[in-house]
Amino acid sequence: MKNKLINLGIIGLLITIWLINPLRALAEEFETTPQSTTWSSPVNLSNSGGASDPLIVKDSLDVTHVIWQDIFDGFVYSQKVAEDWSSPLAVQFSFDPYLPTLLADQAGNIHVFWLDEIDGLFYSRTSSSNFGNADSWLEPRQIAETALAFDVVIDQAGDLYLVYIRPLDSENSPAGVYFHSSRDRGASWSQAVLLQESRYFRNLTRDTANVQISTVTYDEVVNIYAVWDNPARGRIFFARSNDGGQNWEPPNEIDQTQVATALSGPFNVNLSAYENQVLVLWQVGQAGVSCTHHYRLSNDNGQTWSDNQRFLQQLTDGGCPRELMVIPGDGPNTLLYINVLEDVYLSVWDGSRWSQPQFQIVMSNFPDPEIQTSVELRCRNVIRTALDSISVVGCDIGSGKDVWYLERSLGDINDWFPPPSAWTSPSVLTQSDNPITSYVLITDPQGKTHALWAITNGINYSRWEQGGWLESSTILRMPNETINYLAAQIDASGRLHIAWTTTSGGMFHSWANVERASIGTEWITSRNITDASIVGESVDLLVSPSGRVHIVYSIPINEGRGIYLVQSDDQGATWSEPVLVFDASVNGWEIVDSPQIRETGGVLHVVWNQRQFADMSHVGAYYSNSSDGGSTWSPFRTIVDVPITYTKLLAHGNQTVHLIWIEESGDRLVSAHEVSHDMGETWNSPSGLGTIGMLLGPTDATIDPAGQLHLLQFIENITGEVELIGWLWDGLHWTADQSLIMDQALRENLSSLAVSVSAIGQVIGVYRQDNPADDQSASSIVYSFQRMVELPDELPTPIQVATSPTPTPPMQGLSPEEDDPQIKVTPTLDVNLLLQDQPASGDQSFMVVGQIAASSTTVVLTAIILIVWRRNSKK
């Protein structure tokens, strides 16, 4: 029995470790709070149980006041002076039992506003030093007969400004939005000013009514701003006064329900202002179901506004935050509080942009410092206690039922944003009135980068020299053809070889000396090098150290479909007979295409894709190699057998081969990577690149002269911005490298991406934008950007892990003559269908690939449990 318990304990420990590790990794993935800032140790204020609904305010003397409700004692009060909290004290406040809004001014007063059970709006005040003395409070007075929602602020002079929504409708006081002010610290209040009348407010409730107010004194002018929802009409409004509330301009509509989305509309408008800048943010959709997030900015006190901008797009996919609100402060930085399924995030506006929301795990759950039980923090109340810090009170809805206090510094606001990118801003490499169908970047041993791109009936060329691109030139013309795909490589003798395909099914080759590649007459006459009736949309080109030129291509459909290789030992003057690398007809494939070829240590490596007729999508990627110069090929290996949008084959040195692909996983795209260090004989298990945002599509990878793998991808980050993300594989690990936030005008219609790294460490990327919205005259524009990297002398020694040998496919041995009923004869297909969704050069995405490791761990642990249990049972 003892041994059985010990063994079961060991098993339990193994299972615990197995379960905790992924959770710890998940926590580390989302714990993005700046490392220079930390939360204080949580303080239990109530120490009683049965406590809820805490409220907090900090006065002008730096004293923090907290009240909460106790199920036995009613309201309870505690204050923090320096670092010490007073003992909880039950107080019979005049606003009991209603929850008030607390506000402190610079003269040492605490102002209190609340709604009673019939929606009457009341006010009282006391000095901060007498907060806990119920007798010191001003006799409550009613400000408004009825109000469903209200908001109040204090300006630098101590004047109070109040807005509220009145639901009752009468001849003298119609339903609408009203404004009050007090210029004697609450002793008296002005007559109500009607900002907007609407009988639709009669149907509102406290849950659906929303109004916000903000004030800024700028250039000795007291500006007051107000925003509110009119949910019945699907509209949100903004109003302003530039004379302290004596006169108001007519309200301006900020947003309204669109006809196409009549079942939902804008709601929960929020407001923030500093100096002459006004920021309005709101949600669009259905509260509690799904929504998007928008903001508009004014830099002239609300006179003119920017267009609607989207943000927080990735944080709330498939849902809508339970809370989204501005945390008021006196500084230039707006703090946004976001509650998504009780996970709390904070985001900062620095005057021109939003930071990525940062997960605040301690605002949701933390261990009780005394007894280590879990505290589930809810009913949170958050205030800015200084320009760079916040304080939070909340109640534990778990077993403790206590009120807790936390605080943290916001730190340097710059730490909430990524550092300036090392990438240059994108600049135009070329633009064309006709579509640019394909382009390629390639570097020569001298460190120069060459760009070639295909236009409707020709090929253009440029070269990066002395910090910029040379003027482009047309090097080859094909008057009666349209070029589909272009491939290039520079050989050991300095020749730039190119191969390309056309929509008519032809495949061509040409070359020129790399130093004279910009001169069209230097290129040898191109020729169609295959007799195939139709060649697939893409080809790939390789030149071996011996000078042999290899071109791999596909016959995508009909009899004879497959992947083929042709070779030339005389610079393309003559070509060998095609060698069949993979027989798609024998293996029952509908379509085969997108081959790529690389070489390590005399071994040739080829990757290709499978496609299907139904939607012309790519449904798998496959690999084979040849150790005899291409005469015979190994049985093919399945890389991935799910829908994919991109594959890339790369090689370095005499041993290393990389495979990168993008696969579809539900409604997301996933990046994965395999590497072989023995020329393709065995492969490490697939690894993911990490999770930063939602991949948009364009991706490309290359290997630098030191053997590092560089990967570029366009993503939509957590704030909804389009971002270029760089990844670096140093031989052992993937790490996120430099990123670049794209300008708004350059974000639309991104179609493909290419990258190269020169011998001097210059990384150059180009991407194509099709049909740019801001330039109707251009069909395609290619942009270029670059940065410098330091190339290491050598990479760390790779570790060969979890290898997978090349499998033998079940149908590889069949010959075309055998009568097999499983083999499908593909009908004739329109070649234009093959010109869609090419995955070898650009449309992709990403996430983490970990299912293989998790499944293996499950099997191992299950086996251990069964073995130990069986042995103990026999005892």
CSV table of N, CA, C and O in Angstrom, one decimal, residues 191 285 491 505 529:
chain,number,residue,atom,x,y,z
A,191,GLN,N,-28.9,77.4,-12.7
A,191,GLN,CA,-30.1,76.9,-13.3
A,191,GLN,C,-29.6,75.8,-14.4
A,191,GLN,O,-28.5,75.9,-15.0
A,285,GLY,N,-21.7,48.2,-32.0
A,285,GLY,CA,-22.2,46.8,-32.0
A,285,GLY,C,-23.3,46.6,-31.0
A,285,GLY,O,-24.2,47.4,-30.9
A,491,ASP,N,25.1,32.8,-60.0
A,491,ASP,CA,26.0,31.7,-59.9
A,491,ASP,C,27.4,32.2,-59.4
A,491,ASP,O,27.7,33.4,-59.2
A,505,GLY,N,1.5,29.0,-70.7
A,505,GLY,CA,2.0,27.7,-70.3
A,505,GLY,C,3.5,27.6,-70.6
A,505,GLY,O,4.0,26.5,-70.4
A,529,ILE,N,11.8,26.4,-72.8
A,529,ILE,CA,12.7,25.2,-72.6
A,529,ILE,C,11.9,24.0,-72.3
A,529,ILE,O,12.5,23.0,-71.8
